Amino acid sequence: MKLTFILAAIAIAAVFSKAEFAYTDINAVFTDSTLNCPVTGDEITGEHLSLRYIDKDIKFCNEGCVMAFKKEPAKFTDHLVCMPCNDPDGKHDISTVQNGVKYYFCSEGCKGKFEKEPDSYLKKFMK
Ligand SMILES: [Zn+2]
Ligand SMILES: [Zn+2]
């Protein structure tokens, strides 16, 4: 079961590596620690998905939850980093969508800065 999962993950990774690199690729990971999915609130044990959102790796129970999160992260986390400021002061009503993921900003000015060079901001937070 575990081996099948790993092979599937490798196959998925191979598909993704051919595509243009996206900062929001979903990675399949395995852990024994207890976590809760931010979307359903369900406890996650064992196999799950991880998504890098700005400066945090967030774990989900399945792809449906990842999709829901990407569409409206503010519904599921209060940690909304305004990337140009590097402060968690993003506002729900100042947002933009990049590669299918919504990001929030403290002001229209910061949103404009991000939209000029989104990749360089996203790269900065991928550490
Ligand atoms: Zn979930
Ligand atoms: Zn800002």
PDB file of C-alpha atoms and ligand atoms in Angstrom:
ATOM      1  CA  MET A   1       0.000   0.000   0.000  1.00  0.00           C
ATOM      2  CA  LYS A   2       2.708   2.396   1.039  1.00  0.00           C
ATOM      3  CA  LEU A   3       4.917   1.397  -1.898  1.00  0.00           C
ATOM      4  CA  THR A   4       2.042   1.899  -4.343  1.00  0.00           C
ATOM      5  CA  PHE A   5       1.536   5.370  -2.938  1.00  0.00           C
ATOM      6  CA  ILE A   6       5.207   6.265  -3.313  1.00  0.00           C
ATOM      7  CA  LEU A   7       5.239   5.016  -6.930  1.00  0.00           C
ATOM      8  CA  ALA A   8       2.128   7.079  -7.656  1.00  0.00           C
ATOM      9  CA  ALA A   9       3.815  10.117  -6.113  1.00  0.00           C
ATOM     10  CA  ILE A  10       6.896   9.597  -8.287  1.00  0.00           C
ATOM     11  CA  ALA A  11       4.674   9.326 -11.380  1.00  0.00           C
ATOM     12  CA  ILE A  12       2.894  12.553 -10.417  1.00  0.00           C
ATOM     13  CA  ALA A  13       6.242  14.273  -9.792  1.00  0.00           C
ATOM     14  CA  ALA A  14       7.459  13.174 -13.231  1.00  0.00           C
ATOM     15  CA  VAL A  15       4.409  14.743 -14.854  1.00  0.00           C
ATOM     16  CA  PHE A  16       4.881  17.976 -12.911  1.00  0.00           C
ATOM     17  CA  SER A  17       8.586  18.239 -13.678  1.00  0.00           C
ATOM     18  CA  LYS A  18       7.809  18.351 -17.406  1.00  0.00           C
ATOM     19  CA  ALA A  19       5.450  21.265 -16.911  1.00  0.00           C
ATOM     20  CA  GLU A  20       6.647  24.754 -16.176  1.00  0.00           C
ATOM     21  CA  PHE A  21       7.697  24.888 -12.537  1.00  0.00           C
ATOM     22  CA  ALA A  22       4.859  26.073 -10.348  1.00  0.00           C
ATOM     23  CA  TYR A  23       5.450  27.206  -6.807  1.00  0.00           C
ATOM     24  CA  THR A  24       2.237  25.595  -5.738  1.00  0.00           C
ATOM     25  CA  ASP A  25       2.799  22.008  -6.855  1.00  0.00           C
ATOM     26  CA  ILE A  26       1.175  19.507  -4.570  1.00  0.00           C
ATOM     27  CA  ASN A  27       3.614  17.148  -2.942  1.00  0.00           C
ATOM     28  CA  ALA A  28       2.614  13.791  -1.536  1.00  0.00           C
ATOM     29  CA  VAL A  29       4.225  13.273   1.837  1.00  0.00           C
ATOM     30  CA  PHE A  30       4.040  10.706   4.592  1.00  0.00           C
ATOM     31  CA  THR A  31       4.240  11.456   8.277  1.00  0.00           C
ATOM     32  CA  ASP A  32       3.373   9.843  11.568  1.00  0.00           C
ATOM     33  CA  SER A  33       2.668  13.118  13.318  1.00  0.00           C
ATOM     34  CA  THR A  34      -0.891  14.208  13.967  1.00  0.00           C
ATOM     35  CA  LEU A  35      -2.230  17.166  12.012  1.00  0.00           C
ATOM     36  CA  ASN A  36      -5.596  18.608  11.163  1.00  0.00           C
ATOM     37  CA  CYS A  37      -6.687  19.476   7.659  1.00  0.00           C
ATOM     38  CA  PRO A  38      -7.452  23.251   7.591  1.00  0.00           C
ATOM     39  CA  VAL A  39     -10.407  22.639   5.271  1.00  0.00           C
ATOM     40  CA  THR A  40     -12.306  19.817   6.953  1.00  0.00           C
ATOM     41  CA  GLY A  41     -10.715  20.024  10.394  1.00  0.00           C
ATOM     42  CA  ASP A  42     -10.245  16.272  10.208  1.00  0.00           C
ATOM     43  CA  GLU A  43      -7.254  14.684  11.814  1.00  0.00           C
ATOM     44  CA  ILE A  44      -4.629  13.690   9.247  1.00  0.00           C
ATOM     45  CA  THR A  45      -2.529  10.649   9.912  1.00  0.00           C
ATOM     46  CA  GLY A  46      -0.238   8.909   7.483  1.00  0.00           C
ATOM     47  CA  GLU A  47      -0.578   9.690   3.803  1.00  0.00           C
ATOM     48  CA  HIS A  48      -1.640  13.210   2.917  1.00  0.00           C
ATOM     49  CA  LEU A  49      -0.903  16.139   0.625  1.00  0.00           C
ATOM     50  CA  SER A  50       1.230  19.188   1.324  1.00  0.00           C
ATOM     51  CA  LEU A  51       0.964  22.569  -0.354  1.00  0.00           C
ATOM     52  CA  ARG A  52       3.421  25.420  -0.032  1.00  0.00           C
ATOM     53  CA  TYR A  53       1.435  28.617   0.564  1.00  0.00           C
ATOM     54  CA  ILE A  54       3.821  31.601   0.648  1.00  0.00           C
ATOM     55  CA  ASP A  55       5.967  30.837   3.712  1.00  0.00           C
ATOM     56  CA  LYS A  56       4.225  27.769   5.083  1.00  0.00           C
ATOM     57  CA  ASP A  57       3.773  24.129   4.124  1.00  0.00           C
ATOM     58  CA  ILE A  58       0.153  23.256   4.735  1.00  0.00           C
ATOM     59  CA  LYS A  59      -1.062  19.665   4.975  1.00  0.00           C
ATOM     60  CA  PHE A  60      -4.372  18.407   3.609  1.00  0.00           C
ATOM     61  CA  CYS A  61      -6.237  15.112   3.651  1.00  0.00           C
ATOM     62  CA  ASN A  62      -7.034  15.064  -0.074  1.00  0.00           C
ATOM     63  CA  GLU A  63      -6.891  16.968  -3.348  1.00  0.00           C
ATOM     64  CA  GLY A  64     -10.403  18.371  -2.936  1.00  0.00           C
ATOM     65  CA  CYS A  65      -9.254  20.150   0.205  1.00  0.00           C
ATOM     66  CA  VAL A  66      -6.181  21.531  -1.593  1.00  0.00           C
ATOM     67  CA  MET A  67      -8.409  22.898  -4.375  1.00  0.00           C
ATOM     68  CA  ALA A  68     -10.774  24.538  -1.864  1.00  0.00           C
ATOM     69  CA  PHE A  69      -7.820  26.125  -0.081  1.00  0.00           C
ATOM     70  CA  LYS A  70      -6.195  27.491  -3.268  1.00  0.00           C
ATOM     71  CA  LYS A  71      -9.459  29.127  -4.277  1.00  0.00           C
ATOM     72  CA  GLU A  72     -10.081  30.952  -0.988  1.00  0.00           C
ATOM     73  CA  PRO A  73      -7.201  30.584   1.511  1.00  0.00           C
ATOM     74  CA  ALA A  74      -8.669  33.274   3.792  1.00  0.00           C
ATOM     75  CA  LYS A  75     -11.502  30.894   4.638  1.00  0.00           C
ATOM     76  CA  PHE A  76      -9.095  28.424   6.172  1.00  0.00           C
ATOM     77  CA  THR A  77      -6.181  30.417   7.612  1.00  0.00           C
ATOM     78  CA  ASP A  78      -5.642  33.781   9.335  1.00  0.00           C
ATOM     79  CA  HIS A  79      -1.993  33.761   8.291  1.00  0.00           C
ATOM     80  CA  LEU A  80      -2.327  35.943   5.174  1.00  0.00           C
ATOM     81  CA  VAL A  81       1.127  37.248   4.345  1.00  0.00           C
ATOM     82  CA  CYS A  82       1.381  40.412   2.267  1.00  0.00           C
ATOM     83  CA  MET A  83       4.474  39.422   0.297  1.00  0.00           C
ATOM     84  CA  PRO A  84       5.891  42.892  -0.511  1.00  0.00           C
ATOM     85  CA  CYS A  85       5.730  43.776   3.234  1.00  0.00           C
ATOM     86  CA  ASN A  86       6.495  40.277   4.535  1.00  0.00           C
ATOM     87  CA  ASP A  87       3.850  40.831   7.212  1.00  0.00           C
ATOM     88  CA  PRO A  88       0.809  38.660   7.931  1.00  0.00           C
ATOM     89  CA  ASP A  89      -1.484  41.644   7.379  1.00  0.00           C
ATOM     90  CA  GLY A  90      -3.118  40.653   4.062  1.00  0.00           C
ATOM     91  CA  LYS A  91      -6.721  41.827   3.728  1.00  0.00           C
ATOM     92  CA  HIS A  92      -9.520  39.591   2.518  1.00  0.00           C
ATOM     93  CA  ASP A  93     -10.741  42.134  -0.032  1.00  0.00           C
ATOM     94  CA  ILE A  94      -7.340  42.939  -1.584  1.00  0.00           C
ATOM     95  CA  SER A  95      -6.325  39.830  -3.462  1.00  0.00           C
ATOM     96  CA  THR A  96      -5.040  38.480  -6.730  1.00  0.00           C
ATOM     97  CA  VAL A  97      -4.927  35.001  -8.269  1.00  0.00           C
ATOM     98  CA  GLN A  98      -1.605  33.635  -9.487  1.00  0.00           C
ATOM     99  CA  ASN A  99      -1.286  30.107 -10.938  1.00  0.00           C
ATOM    100  CA  GLY A 100      -4.740  29.292  -9.610  1.00  0.00           C
ATOM    101  CA  VAL A 101      -3.907  30.323  -6.043  1.00  0.00           C
ATOM    102  CA  LYS A 102      -5.302  33.380  -4.265  1.00  0.00           C
ATOM    103  CA  TYR A 103      -2.937  35.773  -2.463  1.00  0.00           C
ATOM    104  CA  TYR A 104      -3.777  38.714  -0.210  1.00  0.00           C
ATOM    105  CA  PHE A 105      -2.189  42.131   0.329  1.00  0.00           C
ATOM    106  CA  CYS A 106      -2.312  44.918   2.905  1.00  0.00           C
ATOM    107  CA  SER A 107      -2.946  47.580   0.257  1.00  0.00           C
ATOM    108  CA  GLU A 108      -3.589  48.117  -3.449  1.00  0.00           C
ATOM    109  CA  GLY A 109       0.011  49.393  -3.694  1.00  0.00           C
ATOM    110  CA  CYS A 110       1.425  46.068  -2.481  1.00  0.00           C
ATOM    111  CA  LYS A 111      -0.920  44.161  -4.762  1.00  0.00           C
ATOM    112  CA  GLY A 112       0.413  46.188  -7.704  1.00  0.00           C
ATOM    113  CA  LYS A 113       4.029  45.480  -6.720  1.00  0.00           C
ATOM    114  CA  PHE A 114       3.302  41.754  -6.599  1.00  0.00           C
ATOM    115  CA  GLU A 115       1.446  41.708  -9.907  1.00  0.00           C
ATOM    116  CA  LYS A 116       4.456  43.306 -11.642  1.00  0.00           C
ATOM    117  CA  GLU A 117       6.766  40.418 -10.715  1.00  0.00           C
ATOM    118  CA  PRO A 118       4.852  37.625  -8.985  1.00  0.00           C
ATOM    119  CA  ASP A 119       7.506  34.976  -9.583  1.00  0.00           C
ATOM    120  CA  SER A 120      10.266  36.858  -7.834  1.00  0.00           C
ATOM    121  CA  TYR A 121       8.077  37.362  -4.745  1.00  0.00           C
ATOM    122  CA  LEU A 122       6.948  33.733  -4.680  1.00  0.00           C
ATOM    123  CA  LYS A 123      10.554  32.555  -5.054  1.00  0.00           C
ATOM    124  CA  LYS A 124      11.593  34.656  -2.058  1.00  0.00           C
ATOM    125  CA  PHE A 125       9.175  32.749   0.147  1.00  0.00           C
ATOM    126  CA  MET A 126      10.014  29.271  -1.116  1.00  0.00           C
ATOM    127  CA  LYS A 127      13.051  28.831   1.179  1.00  0.00           C
TER     128      LYS A 127
HETATM  129 ZN    ZN B   1      -9.084  17.890   4.152  1.00  0.00          ZN
HETATM  130 ZN    ZN B   2       1.835  45.151   2.082  1.00  0.00          ZN
END
